[in-house]
Amino acid sequence: MVNLYDSATGALIGNISDEDLTFMQNDMEEESLEDTEYYINQVTVDWFETQGASPGLVALLRKGLGSNDDMDIRWERA
């Protein structure tokens, strides 16, 4: 299991599966092999949905964004 956090506040957004993390890693830009932070916005989440992301991942990211246009998230293995 993998925990997703709001990078700005440290608040837990929720949990995703290893498969969801792999999906994100394959579609997001990483600055290094140790990078655990991603920038997301509404367009990113819509893109994930069209590319076959799990409904749970899409819902969690939308919930995390809330009314914000964008945010940085980080992940950590639970």
Short mmCIF file of N, CA and C in Angstrom, two decimals:
data_model
loop_
_atom_site.label_atom_id
_atom_site.label_comp_id
_atom_site.label_asym_id
_atom_site.label_seq_id
_atom_site.Cartn_x
_atom_site.Cartn_y
_atom_site.Cartn_z
N MET A 1 0.84 -1.17 0.00
CA MET A 1 0.00 0.00 0.00
C MET A 1 0.89 1.24 0.00
N VAL A 2 0.37 2.29 -0.62
CA VAL A 2 1.11 3.54 -0.77
C VAL A 2 0.23 4.69 -0.28
N ASN A 3 0.80 5.55 0.55
CA ASN A 3 0.09 6.73 1.04
C ASN A 3 0.41 7.91 0.14
N LEU A 4 -0.62 8.71 -0.19
CA LEU A 4 -0.44 9.95 -0.93
C LEU A 4 -0.67 11.12 0.01
N TYR A 5 0.20 12.11 -0.07
CA TYR A 5 0.12 13.28 0.80
C TYR A 5 0.11 14.56 -0.02
N ASP A 6 -0.53 15.59 0.51
CA ASP A 6 -0.43 16.94 -0.03
C ASP A 6 0.95 17.44 0.39
N SER A 7 1.80 17.74 -0.56
CA SER A 7 3.17 18.15 -0.25
C SER A 7 3.22 19.46 0.53
N ALA A 8 2.30 20.36 0.27
CA ALA A 8 2.31 21.67 0.92
C ALA A 8 1.93 21.58 2.39
N THR A 9 0.96 20.73 2.72
CA THR A 9 0.45 20.68 4.09
C THR A 9 0.88 19.44 4.86
N GLY A 10 1.29 18.40 4.13
CA GLY A 10 1.62 17.13 4.77
C GLY A 10 0.40 16.29 5.07
N ALA A 11 -0.79 16.78 4.70
CA ALA A 11 -2.03 16.05 4.99
C ALA A 11 -2.13 14.80 4.12
N LEU A 12 -2.58 13.72 4.74
CA LEU A 12 -2.81 12.47 4.01
C LEU A 12 -4.01 12.65 3.09
N ILE A 13 -3.81 12.34 1.81
CA ILE A 13 -4.90 12.38 0.85
C ILE A 13 -5.63 11.03 0.87
N GLY A 14 -4.84 9.96 0.94
CA GLY A 14 -5.41 8.63 0.98
C GLY A 14 -4.41 7.58 0.56
N ASN A 15 -4.89 6.37 0.36
CA ASN A 15 -4.04 5.23 0.02
C ASN A 15 -4.33 4.76 -1.39
N ILE A 16 -3.27 4.32 -2.08
CA ILE A 16 -3.42 3.74 -3.40
C ILE A 16 -2.66 2.42 -3.43
N SER A 17 -2.94 1.63 -4.45
CA SER A 17 -2.26 0.35 -4.60
C SER A 17 -0.90 0.54 -5.28
N ASP A 18 -0.08 -0.49 -5.22
CA ASP A 18 1.20 -0.46 -5.92
C ASP A 18 0.97 -0.31 -7.42
N GLU A 19 -0.10 -0.90 -7.93
CA GLU A 19 -0.43 -0.79 -9.36
C GLU A 19 -0.75 0.66 -9.73
N ASP A 20 -1.48 1.36 -8.85
CA ASP A 20 -1.79 2.77 -9.10
C ASP A 20 -0.51 3.61 -9.09
N LEU A 21 0.39 3.31 -8.17
CA LEU A 21 1.66 4.03 -8.12
C LEU A 21 2.45 3.80 -9.41
N THR A 22 2.50 2.57 -9.86
CA THR A 22 3.22 2.27 -11.10
C THR A 22 2.60 3.03 -12.27
N PHE A 23 1.27 3.09 -12.32
CA PHE A 23 0.59 3.84 -13.37
C PHE A 23 1.05 5.30 -13.34
N MET A 24 1.05 5.91 -12.16
CA MET A 24 1.46 7.31 -12.04
C MET A 24 2.92 7.48 -12.44
N GLN A 25 3.78 6.59 -11.98
CA GLN A 25 5.20 6.69 -12.29
C GLN A 25 5.45 6.60 -13.79
N ASN A 26 4.66 5.80 -14.48
CA ASN A 26 4.84 5.64 -15.92
C ASN A 26 4.37 6.87 -16.69
N ASP A 27 3.47 7.65 -16.11
CA ASP A 27 2.92 8.81 -16.81
C ASP A 27 3.44 10.16 -16.32
N MET A 28 4.15 10.18 -15.20
CA MET A 28 4.59 11.45 -14.63
C MET A 28 6.11 11.62 -14.79
N GLU A 29 6.52 12.87 -14.81
CA GLU A 29 7.94 13.18 -14.92
C GLU A 29 8.59 13.10 -13.55
N GLU A 30 9.71 12.38 -13.50
CA GLU A 30 10.48 12.28 -12.26
C GLU A 30 11.83 12.95 -12.48
N GLU A 31 12.26 13.71 -11.49
CA GLU A 31 13.53 14.41 -11.61
C GLU A 31 14.72 13.51 -11.30
N SER A 32 14.46 12.44 -10.54
CA SER A 32 15.52 11.49 -10.21
C SER A 32 14.87 10.16 -9.83
N LEU A 33 15.68 9.14 -9.65
CA LEU A 33 15.16 7.83 -9.25
C LEU A 33 14.54 7.86 -7.85
N GLU A 34 14.98 8.81 -7.04
CA GLU A 34 14.48 8.93 -5.67
C GLU A 34 13.30 9.88 -5.56
N ASP A 35 12.85 10.46 -6.67
CA ASP A 35 11.77 11.44 -6.66
C ASP A 35 10.46 10.79 -6.23
N THR A 36 9.83 11.37 -5.24
CA THR A 36 8.54 10.86 -4.74
C THR A 36 7.46 11.93 -4.80
N GLU A 37 7.73 13.03 -5.52
CA GLU A 37 6.77 14.13 -5.61
C GLU A 37 6.33 14.31 -7.04
N TYR A 38 5.04 14.64 -7.19
CA TYR A 38 4.48 14.90 -8.50
C TYR A 38 3.59 16.13 -8.45
N TYR A 39 3.60 16.88 -9.54
CA TYR A 39 2.69 18.00 -9.72
C TYR A 39 1.47 17.46 -10.46
N ILE A 40 0.28 17.73 -9.94
CA ILE A 40 -0.94 17.32 -10.64
C ILE A 40 -1.89 18.51 -10.75
N ASN A 41 -2.75 18.42 -11.74
CA ASN A 41 -3.82 19.40 -11.89
C ASN A 41 -5.04 18.66 -12.46
N GLN A 42 -6.12 19.40 -12.70
CA GLN A 42 -7.34 18.76 -13.19
C GLN A 42 -7.10 18.08 -14.54
N VAL A 43 -6.28 18.69 -15.38
CA VAL A 43 -5.98 18.12 -16.70
C VAL A 43 -5.25 16.79 -16.54
N THR A 44 -4.32 16.72 -15.58
CA THR A 44 -3.60 15.48 -15.32
C THR A 44 -4.56 14.36 -14.94
N VAL A 45 -5.48 14.66 -14.04
CA VAL A 45 -6.43 13.65 -13.57
C VAL A 45 -7.34 13.21 -14.72
N ASP A 46 -7.78 14.16 -15.54
CA ASP A 46 -8.59 13.80 -16.71
C ASP A 46 -7.79 12.91 -17.66
N TRP A 47 -6.52 13.22 -17.84
CA TRP A 47 -5.63 12.43 -18.70
C TRP A 47 -5.50 11.01 -18.15
N PHE A 48 -5.26 10.90 -16.87
CA PHE A 48 -5.17 9.58 -16.24
C PHE A 48 -6.42 8.76 -16.53
N GLU A 49 -7.58 9.40 -16.39
CA GLU A 49 -8.84 8.69 -16.60
C GLU A 49 -8.94 8.16 -18.03
N THR A 50 -8.55 8.97 -19.01
CA THR A 50 -8.63 8.52 -20.40
C THR A 50 -7.60 7.45 -20.72
N GLN A 51 -6.54 7.39 -19.93
CA GLN A 51 -5.47 6.41 -20.17
C GLN A 51 -5.68 5.11 -19.40
N GLY A 52 -6.81 5.00 -18.69
CA GLY A 52 -7.14 3.75 -18.03
C GLY A 52 -6.74 3.64 -16.57
N ALA A 53 -6.51 4.78 -15.91
CA ALA A 53 -6.23 4.74 -14.47
C ALA A 53 -7.41 4.13 -13.74
N SER A 54 -7.15 3.50 -12.62
CA SER A 54 -8.23 2.89 -11.85
C SER A 54 -9.20 3.98 -11.37
N PRO A 55 -10.47 3.65 -11.29
CA PRO A 55 -11.45 4.62 -10.79
C PRO A 55 -11.10 5.12 -9.38
N GLY A 56 -10.50 4.25 -8.56
CA GLY A 56 -10.12 4.66 -7.21
C GLY A 56 -9.04 5.73 -7.21
N LEU A 57 -8.05 5.58 -8.09
CA LEU A 57 -6.98 6.58 -8.19
C LEU A 57 -7.54 7.91 -8.67
N VAL A 58 -8.35 7.87 -9.70
CA VAL A 58 -8.94 9.09 -10.24
C VAL A 58 -9.78 9.80 -9.18
N ALA A 59 -10.62 9.06 -8.48
CA ALA A 59 -11.47 9.65 -7.43
C ALA A 59 -10.64 10.25 -6.31
N LEU A 60 -9.58 9.55 -5.90
CA LEU A 60 -8.74 10.05 -4.82
C LEU A 60 -8.03 11.34 -5.21
N LEU A 61 -7.51 11.38 -6.43
CA LEU A 61 -6.82 12.59 -6.87
C LEU A 61 -7.79 13.76 -7.01
N ARG A 62 -8.98 13.50 -7.50
CA ARG A 62 -9.99 14.56 -7.59
C ARG A 62 -10.37 15.07 -6.20
N LYS A 63 -10.51 14.14 -5.26
CA LYS A 63 -10.83 14.53 -3.88
C LYS A 63 -9.68 15.36 -3.30
N GLY A 64 -8.45 14.93 -3.56
CA GLY A 64 -7.29 15.66 -3.05
C GLY A 64 -7.20 17.06 -3.62
N LEU A 65 -7.48 17.21 -4.90
CA LEU A 65 -7.46 18.54 -5.52
C LEU A 65 -8.58 19.42 -5.00
N GLY A 66 -9.73 18.82 -4.76
CA GLY A 66 -10.87 19.61 -4.30
C GLY A 66 -11.15 20.75 -5.27
N SER A 67 -11.20 21.96 -4.77
CA SER A 67 -11.46 23.12 -5.62
C SER A 67 -10.18 23.78 -6.13
N ASN A 68 -9.03 23.20 -5.77
CA ASN A 68 -7.76 23.75 -6.23
C ASN A 68 -7.53 23.41 -7.70
N ASP A 69 -6.82 24.27 -8.39
CA ASP A 69 -6.48 24.02 -9.79
C ASP A 69 -5.36 23.01 -9.91
N ASP A 70 -4.45 23.03 -8.94
CA ASP A 70 -3.29 22.16 -9.00
C ASP A 70 -2.70 21.97 -7.61
N MET A 71 -1.77 21.03 -7.52
CA MET A 71 -1.09 20.78 -6.25
C MET A 71 0.10 19.85 -6.47
N ASP A 72 0.99 19.82 -5.53
CA ASP A 72 2.07 18.85 -5.51
C ASP A 72 1.68 17.77 -4.52
N ILE A 73 1.87 16.53 -4.94
CA ILE A 73 1.62 15.39 -4.06
C ILE A 73 2.91 14.62 -3.89
N ARG A 74 3.00 13.88 -2.81
CA ARG A 74 4.13 12.98 -2.62
C ARG A 74 3.60 11.64 -2.16
N TRP A 75 4.38 10.61 -2.44
CA TRP A 75 3.95 9.28 -2.03
C TRP A 75 4.99 8.67 -1.08
N GLU A 76 4.49 7.74 -0.28
CA GLU A 76 5.33 7.05 0.69
C GLU A 76 4.74 5.66 0.91
N ARG A 77 5.58 4.66 0.89
CA ARG A 77 5.10 3.29 1.14
C ARG A 77 4.64 3.18 2.60
N ALA A 78 3.49 2.56 2.77
CA ALA A 78 2.92 2.41 4.12
C ALA A 78 3.55 1.23 4.82
#
